[in-house]
Short mmCIF file of C-alpha atoms and ligand atoms in Angstrom, two decimals:
data_model
loop_
_atom_site.label_atom_id
_atom_site.label_comp_id
_atom_site.label_asym_id
_atom_site.label_seq_id
_atom_site.Cartn_x
_atom_site.Cartn_y
_atom_site.Cartn_z
CA UNK D 84 33.18 -0.07 17.40
CA UNK D 85 29.60 -1.07 18.12
CA UNK D 86 27.53 -3.26 15.83
CA UNK D 87 25.18 -0.34 15.17
CA UNK D 88 28.04 1.87 13.95
CA UNK D 89 29.32 -0.83 11.65
CA UNK D 90 25.90 -1.21 10.08
CA UNK D 91 25.45 2.53 9.70
CA UNK D 92 28.85 2.92 8.06
CA UNK D 93 27.87 0.50 5.34
CA UNK D 94 24.45 2.07 4.82
CA UNK D 95 23.52 3.37 1.39
CA UNK D 96 22.98 7.12 0.95
CA UNK D 97 19.44 8.31 1.63
CA UNK D 98 17.80 8.65 -1.78
CA UNK D 99 14.18 8.08 -0.78
CA UNK D 100 12.21 9.77 1.98
CA UNK D 101 9.16 7.78 2.98
CA UNK D 102 6.29 9.57 4.73
CA UNK D 103 4.31 7.27 7.05
CA UNK D 104 6.74 4.58 8.20
CA UNK D 105 4.14 2.11 9.50
CA UNK D 106 4.26 -1.67 9.25
CA UNK D 107 2.95 -1.70 5.67
CA UNK D 108 5.84 0.10 4.00
CA UNK D 109 8.39 -1.71 6.13
CA UNK D 110 6.96 -5.06 4.97
CA UNK D 111 6.38 -3.95 1.38
CA UNK D 112 8.36 -1.11 -0.24
CA UNK D 113 11.43 -1.66 1.92
CA UNK D 114 11.34 -5.38 1.11
CA UNK D 115 11.50 -4.53 -2.62
CA UNK D 116 14.31 -2.02 -2.05
CA UNK D 117 16.26 -4.47 0.09
CA UNK D 118 16.20 -7.02 -2.76
CA UNK D 119 17.11 -4.33 -5.26
CA UNK D 120 20.03 -3.05 -3.19
CA UNK D 121 21.37 -6.58 -3.02
CA UNK D 122 21.79 -6.48 -6.82
CA UNK D 123 23.66 -3.12 -6.89
CA UNK D 124 27.42 -3.55 -6.35
CA UNK D 125 28.27 0.05 -5.49
CA UNK D 126 27.10 1.23 -2.08
CA UNK D 127 26.67 4.80 -3.35
CA UNK D 128 24.21 3.70 -6.00
CA UNK D 129 21.99 1.82 -3.61
CA UNK D 130 18.79 3.28 -2.20
CA UNK D 131 18.74 4.19 1.46
CA UNK D 132 15.48 5.37 3.01
CA UNK D 133 14.63 7.91 5.68
CA UNK D 134 11.25 7.10 7.21
CA UNK D 135 9.04 9.80 8.67
CA UNK D 136 6.53 9.02 11.36
CA UNK D 137 3.54 11.34 11.72
CA UNK D 138 2.24 9.62 14.82
CA UNK D 139 3.79 8.34 18.00
CA UNK D 140 7.52 8.12 18.67
CA UNK D 141 7.22 4.38 19.46
CA UNK D 142 8.27 3.06 16.03
CA UNK D 143 11.11 5.56 15.72
CA UNK D 144 12.41 4.78 19.19
CA UNK D 145 12.25 1.01 18.74
CA UNK D 146 13.99 1.20 15.37
CA UNK D 147 16.60 3.76 16.47
CA UNK D 148 17.60 1.51 19.38
CA UNK D 149 18.49 -1.26 16.92
CA UNK D 150 20.18 0.90 14.26
CA UNK D 151 16.99 0.86 12.08
CA UNK D 152 17.61 -2.79 11.21
CA UNK D 153 14.56 -5.01 11.61
CA UNK D 154 13.08 -8.33 10.56
CA UNK D 155 10.37 -8.82 7.96
CA UNK D 156 8.81 -12.16 8.82
CA UNK D 157 6.85 -13.84 6.06
CA UNK D 158 4.22 -16.26 7.34
CA UNK D 159 2.43 -18.56 4.93
CA UNK D 160 0.97 -22.02 4.52
CA UNK D 161 4.46 -23.34 3.69
CA UNK D 162 6.04 -21.96 6.84
CA UNK D 163 7.96 -18.85 7.85
CA UNK D 164 10.82 -16.97 6.29
CA UNK D 165 12.67 -14.18 8.09
CA UNK D 166 14.53 -11.46 6.19
CA UNK D 167 16.70 -8.74 7.69
CA UNK D 168 16.01 -5.28 6.28
CA UNK D 169 18.98 -2.91 6.30
CA UNK D 170 17.91 -0.26 3.75
CA UNK D 171 16.14 1.88 6.32
CA UNK D 172 18.81 4.37 7.41
CA UNK D 173 16.97 6.83 9.60
CA UNK D 174 13.54 7.50 11.09
CA UNK D 175 12.34 10.93 12.19
CA UNK D 176 9.22 12.07 13.99
CA UNK D 177 7.45 14.89 12.15
CA UNK D 178 6.43 16.91 15.18
CA UNK D 179 9.87 16.82 16.79
CA UNK D 180 12.29 16.79 13.87
CA UNK D 181 10.71 18.97 11.24
CA UNK D 182 13.81 20.84 10.05
CA UNK D 183 15.87 17.66 9.78
CA UNK D 184 13.12 16.05 7.69
CA UNK D 185 12.71 19.07 5.41
CA UNK D 186 16.49 19.28 4.93
CA UNK D 187 16.56 15.60 3.94
CA UNK D 188 13.63 16.02 1.54
CA UNK D 189 15.39 18.99 -0.02
CA UNK D 190 18.69 17.09 -0.38
CA UNK D 191 19.72 16.71 -4.00
CA UNK D 192 20.39 12.98 -3.58
CA UNK D 193 16.72 12.37 -2.77
CA UNK D 194 14.87 11.48 -5.97
CA UNK D 195 11.65 10.05 -4.55
CA UNK D 196 9.28 10.92 -1.73
CA UNK D 197 6.96 7.97 -1.23
CA UNK D 198 3.91 7.90 1.01
CA UNK D 199 1.78 5.49 3.04
CA UNK D 200 -0.15 7.97 5.14
CA UNK D 201 -3.54 6.16 4.89
CA UNK D 202 -6.59 7.56 3.17
CA UNK D 203 -7.10 10.32 5.72
CA UNK D 204 -3.53 11.64 5.42
CA UNK D 205 -4.37 13.14 2.00
CA UNK D 206 -6.62 15.73 3.70
CA UNK D 207 -9.07 15.69 0.84
CA UNK D 208 -12.79 16.07 0.47
CA UNK D 209 -14.09 14.13 -2.52
CA UNK D 210 -10.71 14.37 -4.27
CA UNK D 211 -10.20 18.11 -3.64
CA UNK D 212 -7.97 19.67 -0.96
CA UNK D 213 -9.99 20.00 2.25
CA UNK D 214 -9.41 23.66 3.12
CA UNK D 215 -11.34 23.21 6.37
CA UNK D 216 -8.92 20.51 7.57
CA UNK D 217 -7.06 22.01 10.58
CA UNK D 218 -3.65 20.75 9.36
CA UNK D 219 -4.21 22.28 5.91
CA UNK D 220 -5.41 25.57 7.41
CA UNK D 221 -2.25 25.53 9.56
CA UNK D 222 0.03 24.79 6.59
CA UNK D 223 -1.49 27.55 4.46
CA UNK D 224 -0.92 30.05 7.28
CA UNK D 225 2.57 28.69 8.10
CA UNK D 226 4.00 27.19 4.90
CA UNK D 227 7.54 26.87 6.28
CA UNK D 228 6.35 25.07 9.39
CA UNK D 229 4.22 22.25 7.91
CA UNK D 230 2.38 19.58 9.85
CA UNK D 231 0.56 17.64 7.09
CA UNK D 232 2.24 15.34 4.56
CA UNK D 233 1.14 17.53 1.61
CA UNK D 234 2.52 20.51 3.59
CA UNK D 235 5.93 18.80 3.92
CA UNK D 236 5.95 18.08 0.19
CA UNK D 237 5.15 21.67 -0.76
CA UNK D 238 7.65 23.16 1.72
CA UNK D 239 10.51 20.90 0.61
CA UNK D 240 9.73 21.43 -3.08
CA UNK D 241 9.93 25.19 -2.46
CA UNK D 242 13.37 24.68 -0.86
CA UNK D 243 14.54 22.68 -3.88
CA UNK D 244 13.23 25.20 -6.37
CA UNK D 245 14.91 28.07 -4.48
CA UNK D 246 18.19 26.13 -4.40
CA UNK D 247 18.01 25.21 -8.10
CA UNK D 248 17.71 21.48 -7.31
CA UNK D 249 15.43 19.36 -9.55
CA UNK D 250 12.35 18.06 -7.74
CA UNK D 251 11.81 14.56 -6.42
CA UNK D 252 8.95 12.44 -7.76
CA UNK D 253 6.04 11.77 -5.40
CA UNK D 254 5.10 8.10 -5.14
CA UNK D 255 1.85 7.58 -3.20
CA UNK D 256 1.34 4.00 -2.00
CA UNK D 257 -2.12 4.19 -0.44
CA UNK D 258 -5.38 2.49 -1.38
CA UNK D 259 -7.08 5.37 -3.15
CA UNK D 260 -8.45 5.55 -6.69
CA UNK D 261 -5.92 7.20 -8.96
CA UNK D 262 -3.66 7.95 -6.01
CA UNK D 263 -1.03 9.79 -8.08
CA UNK D 264 -3.54 12.20 -9.64
CA UNK D 265 -5.22 12.74 -6.29
CA UNK D 266 -1.92 13.61 -4.62
CA UNK D 267 -0.98 15.89 -7.53
CA UNK D 268 -4.30 17.74 -7.19
CA UNK D 269 -3.85 18.14 -3.43
CA UNK D 270 -0.26 19.36 -3.71
CA UNK D 271 -1.08 21.74 -6.58
CA UNK D 272 -4.05 23.20 -4.69
CA UNK D 273 -2.02 23.68 -1.51
CA UNK D 274 0.90 25.27 -3.39
CA UNK D 275 -1.56 27.53 -5.23
CA UNK D 276 -2.75 28.92 -1.87
CA UNK D 277 0.81 29.45 -0.69
CA UNK D 278 2.69 30.65 -3.76
CA UNK D 279 1.16 30.53 -7.26
CA UNK D 280 4.59 30.63 -8.93
CA UNK D 281 5.67 27.60 -6.93
CA UNK D 282 2.41 25.89 -7.95
CA UNK D 283 3.17 26.56 -11.63
CA UNK D 284 6.70 25.13 -11.18
CA UNK D 285 5.34 22.01 -9.44
CA UNK D 286 2.78 21.53 -12.22
CA UNK D 287 5.39 21.46 -14.94
CA UNK D 288 8.27 19.79 -13.08
CA UNK D 289 6.96 17.27 -10.55
CA UNK D 290 5.73 13.78 -11.39
CA UNK D 291 3.18 11.88 -9.32
CA UNK D 292 3.09 8.29 -10.64
CA UNK D 293 -0.03 6.25 -9.82
CA UNK D 294 0.61 2.96 -8.02
CA UNK D 295 -1.24 -0.16 -6.96
CA UNK D 296 0.20 -1.80 -3.86
CA UNK D 297 -0.80 -5.13 -2.44
CA UNK D 298 0.40 -7.15 0.53
CA UNK D 299 -1.50 -8.11 3.67
CA UNK D 300 0.37 -6.73 6.67
CA UNK D 301 -1.41 -6.83 10.03
CA UNK D 302 -0.38 -4.49 12.83
CA UNK D 303 2.46 -6.12 14.82
CA UNK D 304 1.44 -7.30 18.28
CA UNK D 305 3.42 -8.33 21.38
CA UNK D 306 2.77 -11.95 20.56
CA UNK D 307 4.15 -11.39 17.02
CA UNK D 308 7.31 -9.94 18.58
CA UNK D 309 7.62 -12.92 20.90
CA UNK D 310 7.03 -15.32 18.00
CA UNK D 311 9.58 -13.55 15.78
CA UNK D 312 12.17 -13.93 18.53
CA UNK D 313 11.67 -17.70 18.50
CA UNK D 314 12.31 -17.77 14.73
CA UNK D 315 15.29 -15.43 14.51
CA UNK D 316 16.83 -16.32 17.84
CA UNK D 317 17.11 -12.81 19.26
CA UNK D 318 14.77 -10.02 20.31
CA UNK D 319 13.72 -7.61 17.61
CA UNK D 320 11.54 -4.81 18.99
CA UNK D 321 10.26 -3.70 15.59
CA UNK D 322 9.60 -6.73 13.37
CA UNK D 323 6.84 -6.75 10.77
CA UNK D 324 4.76 -9.78 9.85
CA UNK D 325 3.44 -10.26 6.32
CA UNK D 326 1.95 -12.78 3.94
CA UNK D 327 4.02 -14.30 1.08
CA UNK D 328 2.09 -12.48 -1.68
CA UNK D 329 3.02 -9.05 -2.92
CA UNK D 330 2.26 -7.01 -6.03
CA UNK D 331 3.41 -3.51 -6.93
CA UNK D 332 2.19 -1.91 -10.15
CA UNK D 333 3.74 1.49 -10.89
CA UNK D 334 2.99 4.04 -13.57
CA UNK D 335 6.28 4.59 -15.34
CA UNK D 336 6.29 8.37 -15.15
CA UNK D 337 9.17 9.71 -13.05
CA UNK D 338 10.97 13.05 -13.20
CA UNK D 339 14.47 14.10 -14.24
CA UNK D 340 16.14 12.33 -11.30
CA UNK D 341 14.93 8.92 -12.48
CA UNK D 342 13.89 5.96 -10.40
CA UNK D 343 15.18 2.68 -9.02
CA UNK D 344 14.91 -0.32 -11.32
CA UNK D 345 11.80 -1.55 -9.51
CA UNK D 346 11.09 -4.03 -12.33
CA UNK D 347 14.34 -5.86 -11.55
CA UNK D 348 12.75 -7.03 -8.32
CA UNK D 349 9.32 -7.86 -9.64
CA UNK D 350 7.35 -4.59 -9.71
CA UNK D 351 5.26 -4.09 -12.85
CA UNK D 352 6.06 -0.81 -14.61
CA UNK D 353 3.06 0.10 -16.77
CA UNK D 354 1.60 3.02 -18.69
CA UNK D 355 -1.84 2.70 -17.07
CA UNK D 356 -2.36 1.46 -13.51
CA UNK D 357 -6.15 2.02 -13.49
CA UNK D 358 -7.30 -1.53 -14.34
CA UNK D 359 -4.95 -3.09 -11.73
CA UNK D 360 -6.05 -0.58 -9.18
CA UNK D 361 -9.77 -0.95 -9.79
CA UNK D 362 -9.47 -4.75 -9.58
CA UNK D 363 -7.48 -4.64 -6.35
CA UNK D 364 -9.42 -1.86 -4.60
CA UNK D 365 -12.79 -3.40 -5.37
CA UNK D 366 -12.10 -7.15 -5.20
CA UNK D 367 -9.62 -7.14 -2.32
CA UNK D 368 -10.22 -4.01 -0.29
CA UNK D 369 -13.98 -4.06 -0.93
CA UNK D 370 -14.31 -7.66 0.30
CA UNK D 371 -11.94 -6.89 3.18
CA UNK D 372 -14.23 -4.11 4.35
CA UNK D 373 -17.22 -6.46 3.96
CA UNK D 374 -15.53 -9.19 6.01
CA UNK D 375 -14.37 -6.69 8.62
CA UNK D 376 -17.66 -4.87 9.19
CA UNK D 377 -20.08 -7.75 8.74
CA UNK D 378 -17.58 -10.08 10.43
CA UNK D 379 -17.48 -7.82 13.49
CA UNK D 380 -21.28 -7.87 13.61
CA UNK D 381 -21.18 -11.64 13.66
CA UNK D 382 -18.45 -11.79 16.29
CA UNK D 383 -15.46 -12.65 14.07
CA UNK D 384 -12.13 -11.29 15.27
CA UNK D 385 -9.92 -12.06 12.29
CA UNK D 386 -10.19 -12.26 8.51
CA UNK D 387 -9.29 -15.96 8.47
CA UNK D 388 -12.08 -16.65 10.99
CA UNK D 389 -14.53 -14.58 8.95
CA UNK D 390 -13.75 -16.26 5.62
CA UNK D 391 -14.20 -19.69 7.15
CA UNK D 392 -17.74 -18.81 8.26
CA UNK D 393 -20.12 -20.22 5.60
CA UNK D 394 -22.56 -17.28 5.62
CA UNK D 395 -19.80 -14.66 5.26
CA UNK D 396 -17.85 -16.68 2.76
CA UNK D 397 -20.90 -17.31 0.54
CA UNK D 398 -21.74 -13.64 0.76
CA UNK D 399 -18.25 -12.62 -0.36
CA UNK D 400 -18.42 -15.08 -3.27
CA UNK D 401 -21.80 -13.59 -4.19
CA UNK D 402 -20.41 -10.06 -4.00
CA UNK D 403 -17.45 -10.84 -6.22
CA UNK D 404 -19.50 -12.63 -8.79
CA UNK D 405 -22.53 -10.39 -9.11
CA UNK D 406 -21.67 -6.94 -7.84
CA UNK D 407 -17.92 -6.37 -7.77
CA UNK D 408 -16.29 -8.19 -10.72
CA UNK D 409 -18.83 -6.90 -13.27
CA UNK D 410 -17.87 -3.35 -12.22
CA UNK D 411 -14.13 -3.90 -12.74
CA UNK D 412 -12.15 -2.90 -15.78
CA UNK D 413 -10.03 -6.10 -15.76
CA UNK D 414 -6.33 -5.83 -16.73
CA UNK D 415 -5.52 -7.57 -19.99
CA UNK D 416 -4.57 -11.23 -19.55
CA UNK D 417 -6.01 -11.53 -16.03
CA UNK D 418 -8.77 -14.00 -15.15
CA UNK D 419 -10.71 -12.15 -12.47
CA UNK D 420 -12.42 -15.30 -11.14
CA UNK D 421 -8.96 -16.81 -10.52
CA UNK D 422 -7.85 -13.55 -8.93
CA UNK D 423 -10.77 -13.77 -6.45
CA UNK D 424 -10.06 -17.41 -5.65
CA UNK D 425 -6.46 -16.47 -4.91
CA UNK D 426 -7.78 -13.78 -2.54
CA UNK D 427 -9.87 -16.39 -0.77
CA UNK D 428 -6.74 -18.45 -0.15
CA UNK D 429 -4.85 -15.41 1.09
CA UNK D 430 -7.67 -14.58 3.54
CA UNK D 431 -7.65 -18.17 4.77
CA UNK D 432 -3.95 -17.95 5.78
CA UNK D 433 -4.41 -18.37 9.52
CA UNK D 434 -0.74 -17.66 10.27
CA UNK D 435 -1.61 -14.03 9.51
CA UNK D 436 -3.73 -12.71 12.36
CA UNK D 437 -5.43 -9.82 10.61
CA UNK D 438 -7.92 -8.27 13.01
CA UNK D 439 -11.30 -7.28 11.59
CA UNK D 440 -11.25 -4.29 13.92
CA UNK D 441 -8.02 -3.07 12.30
CA UNK D 442 -9.54 -3.14 8.82
CA UNK D 443 -12.71 -1.45 10.15
CA UNK D 444 -10.62 1.59 11.16
CA UNK D 445 -11.38 4.79 9.20
CA UNK D 446 -14.16 3.14 7.23
CA UNK D 447 -15.69 6.52 6.33
CA UNK D 448 -12.56 7.15 4.26
CA UNK D 449 -12.49 3.64 2.80
CA UNK D 450 -16.11 3.36 1.64
CA UNK D 451 -15.86 5.69 -1.37
CA UNK D 452 -13.17 3.86 -3.40
CA UNK D 453 -14.07 0.36 -2.19
CA UNK D 454 -17.87 0.28 -2.05
CA UNK D 455 -19.46 3.51 -3.25
CA UNK D 456 -17.67 3.75 -6.60
CA UNK D 457 -18.77 0.20 -7.60
CA UNK D 458 -22.30 1.08 -6.43
CA UNK D 459 -22.37 4.18 -8.65
CA UNK D 460 -21.11 2.10 -11.62
CA UNK D 461 -23.65 -0.65 -10.98
CA UNK D 462 -26.55 1.78 -10.67
CA UNK D 463 -25.59 3.32 -13.96
CA UNK D 464 -25.29 -0.06 -15.66
CA UNK D 465 -28.52 -1.40 -14.12
CA UNK D 466 -26.75 -4.08 -12.03
CA UNK D 467 -27.58 -5.12 -8.48
CA UNK D 468 -26.24 -3.13 -5.53
CA UNK D 469 -28.03 -5.05 -2.79
CA UNK D 470 -24.99 -6.77 -1.24
CA UNK D 471 -22.88 -3.60 -1.38
CA UNK D 472 -25.73 -1.75 0.37
CA UNK D 473 -25.73 -4.40 3.11
CA UNK D 474 -22.10 -3.47 3.87
CA UNK D 475 -23.07 0.19 4.27
CA UNK D 476 -26.07 -0.65 6.45
CA UNK D 477 -23.83 -2.96 8.50
CA UNK D 478 -21.30 -0.16 8.93
CA UNK D 479 -24.02 2.25 10.13
CA UNK D 480 -25.29 -0.42 12.51
CA UNK D 481 -21.78 -1.05 13.81
CA UNK D 482 -21.15 2.67 14.41
CA UNK D 483 -24.39 3.13 16.29
CA UNK D 484 -23.92 0.05 18.46
CA UNK D 485 -20.30 0.97 19.24
CA UNK D 486 -21.33 4.50 20.19
CA UNK D 487 -24.13 3.26 22.43
CA UNK D 488 -21.79 0.81 24.16
CA UNK D 489 -19.27 3.61 24.75
CA UNK D 490 -16.61 1.91 22.55
CA UNK D 491 -13.96 4.03 20.86
CA UNK D 492 -14.68 4.49 17.16
CA UNK D 493 -11.48 4.84 15.19
CA UNK D 494 -12.55 7.15 12.42
CA UNK D 495 -11.82 10.81 11.66
CA UNK D 496 -15.60 11.41 11.65
CA UNK D 497 -16.22 9.71 15.01
CA UNK D 498 -17.46 12.95 16.64
CA UNK D 499 -19.98 13.58 13.87
CA UNK D 500 -21.24 10.00 14.18
CA UNK D 501 -21.69 10.44 17.93
CA UNK D 502 -23.72 13.62 17.37
CA UNK D 503 -25.90 11.87 14.78
CA UNK D 504 -26.59 8.92 17.06
CA UNK D 505 -27.53 11.29 19.90
CA UNK D 506 -29.69 13.56 17.77
CA UNK D 507 -31.80 11.03 15.86
CA UNK D 508 -34.83 9.38 17.29
CA UNK D 509 -35.35 6.34 15.11
CA UNK D 510 -33.65 4.06 12.59
CA UNK D 511 -34.79 5.88 9.48
CA UNK D 512 -33.80 9.28 10.84
CA UNK D 513 -30.38 7.91 11.82
CA UNK D 514 -29.74 6.34 8.40
CA UNK D 515 -30.93 9.49 6.63
CA UNK D 516 -28.61 11.67 8.72
CA UNK D 517 -25.64 9.36 8.09
CA UNK D 518 -26.34 9.51 4.34
CA UNK D 519 -26.17 13.29 4.54
CA UNK D 520 -22.47 13.23 5.49
CA UNK D 521 -21.30 14.71 2.21
CA UNK D 522 -17.63 13.86 2.67
CA UNK D 523 -18.69 10.19 2.40
CA UNK D 524 -21.84 10.09 0.24
CA UNK D 525 -22.19 12.18 -2.90
CA UNK D 526 -25.53 14.04 -3.17
CA UNK D 527 -26.42 11.87 -6.19
CA UNK D 528 -26.16 8.69 -4.13
CA UNK D 529 -27.65 10.14 -0.95
CA UNK D 530 -30.80 11.02 -2.92
CA UNK D 531 -31.00 7.90 -5.05
CA UNK D 532 -34.31 6.34 -3.97
CA UNK D 533 -33.36 2.72 -4.56
CA UNK D 534 -29.98 3.10 -2.84
CA UNK D 535 -31.54 4.79 0.18
CA UNK D 536 -34.38 2.31 0.55
CA UNK D 537 -32.01 -0.68 0.23
CA UNK D 538 -29.89 0.65 3.06
CA UNK D 539 -32.90 1.41 5.26
CA UNK D 540 -34.35 -2.06 4.68
CA UNK D 541 -31.07 -3.78 5.47
CA UNK D 542 -30.57 -1.62 8.53
CA UNK D 543 -33.98 -2.59 9.93
CA UNK D 544 -33.44 -6.24 9.07
CA UNK D 545 -30.04 -6.41 10.80
CA UNK D 546 -31.72 -5.11 13.98
CA UNK D 547 -34.71 -7.45 13.66
CA UNK D 548 -33.28 -10.73 12.27
CA UNK D 549 -29.53 -10.46 12.85
CA UNK D 550 -26.60 -10.33 10.45
CA UNK D 551 -26.61 -14.01 9.52
CA UNK D 552 -30.15 -13.84 8.16
CA UNK D 553 -29.20 -10.76 6.14
CA UNK D 554 -26.10 -12.42 4.71
CA UNK D 555 -28.15 -15.44 3.69
CA UNK D 556 -30.89 -13.33 2.15
CA UNK D 557 -28.41 -11.19 0.18
CA UNK D 558 -26.70 -14.33 -1.14
CA UNK D 559 -30.02 -15.99 -2.04
CA UNK D 560 -31.38 -12.97 -3.87
CA UNK D 561 -29.01 -13.48 -6.77
CA UNK D 562 -29.59 -17.16 -7.27
C1 CS2 P 254 -6.97 -3.45 4.37
C2 CS2 P 254 -5.69 -3.17 3.60
O1 CS2 P 254 -6.78 -2.33 6.44
C3 CS2 P 254 -7.34 -2.34 5.33
O2 CS2 P 254 -8.18 -1.51 5.04
O3 CS2 P 254 -8.01 -3.66 3.45
O4 CS2 P 254 -4.69 -2.68 4.41
C4 CS2 P 254 -5.20 -4.42 2.85
O5 CS2 P 254 -4.75 -5.40 3.77
C5 CS2 P 254 -4.10 -4.10 1.87
O6 CS2 P 254 -4.54 -3.11 1.00
C6 CS2 P 254 -3.69 -5.35 1.10
O7 CS2 P 254 -2.87 -4.98 0.06
#
């Protein structure tokens, strides 16, 4: 009997299907489940996971070749710690194995469908289902042959309802404001288009708990794989690298089939995730986007390099203190200044090679929850938005320069950006046209005089004086 067969024989039953089996969930959710399974004596009561990949077959193939067992390598200031993850039992590729995935999602043992499909995977426009999205248009026309993650959820829920099986709960683990409500709205709207009776059943029966997830997990590179081999002593083709820190806050609102005892392994089960989420999305993800975009403009390749640059680091401190923290609804008992100092330390962990270019991916989808929502709050409260506007101007500058250099822009709106760059004759016309992209900027913001003029001024100044001068000016303005 091969080693792989022995491992598979002792695998727990699949009780969770995870959509979007990238490095993040393998270093985060599966690490929690691995610890939890270690506390459950009976194999049948443990939680096995089927992962679904919506992208390339590479992850599935690498994991399948090693029986889905892989290493999660923690790298921190105190050294490395390798853990073997055995709770992943299967990985399927959506475009090749649709019926197997749907059958698994419809299986009565499955009580949770969790998701890390990134911001764009929700196919939404300002929180509402994007009916013009080609995958959504496809799924409405072919509900039993879905391609989008919401389409898979609706199709498998229909199978469960028809078979008299209670629904799973949907657990979104992406960095979006109110991710559970957003997913519920998307799924309800899609089901409504397909079968109103199914939509009514989903509305009363299916739970969509909100979550806040936090762990820094860079994309795994060849040199990470080579390094992992030196630590574990054998070749793992699908390791994940992560920092020591992790935090999972989950709204305790699951359906009839219940949930794992996440709290037993350190997750916080709460009635209201909003304060945790606003603090994390704005303080961490907002400053990450700032370091990524403005860091790229000043030639920084990684977050640890960017945070050790005095101009960037002072700017981030300024942002936290004057523009981000005042906009946050802080969770009870948390000192937000301490929280930000802990972030600083996490960013400075040079064992984690977190590329600025990775964080700058899909920025059009990241700006609303990270930067634009705090701007709207600050404008309403009469607080400064200058530093936050510098990030937006920096992003526009980055897009234009990348397009002119012929670099690939990783963003679902890349084609629209290219057209805008080509069709506008000067800086102001370019900035105005970018602000008119209504899937990013709400009309209220796009026509707010002070917001618009701040961005135009920063944009001109980046071109004229360079990013360093802008960072210094933004930091000085407050003091
Ligand atoms: C990052 C996040 O890539 C990004 O946009 O800001 O992935 C970040 O590392 C995580 O949210 C940390 O929990």
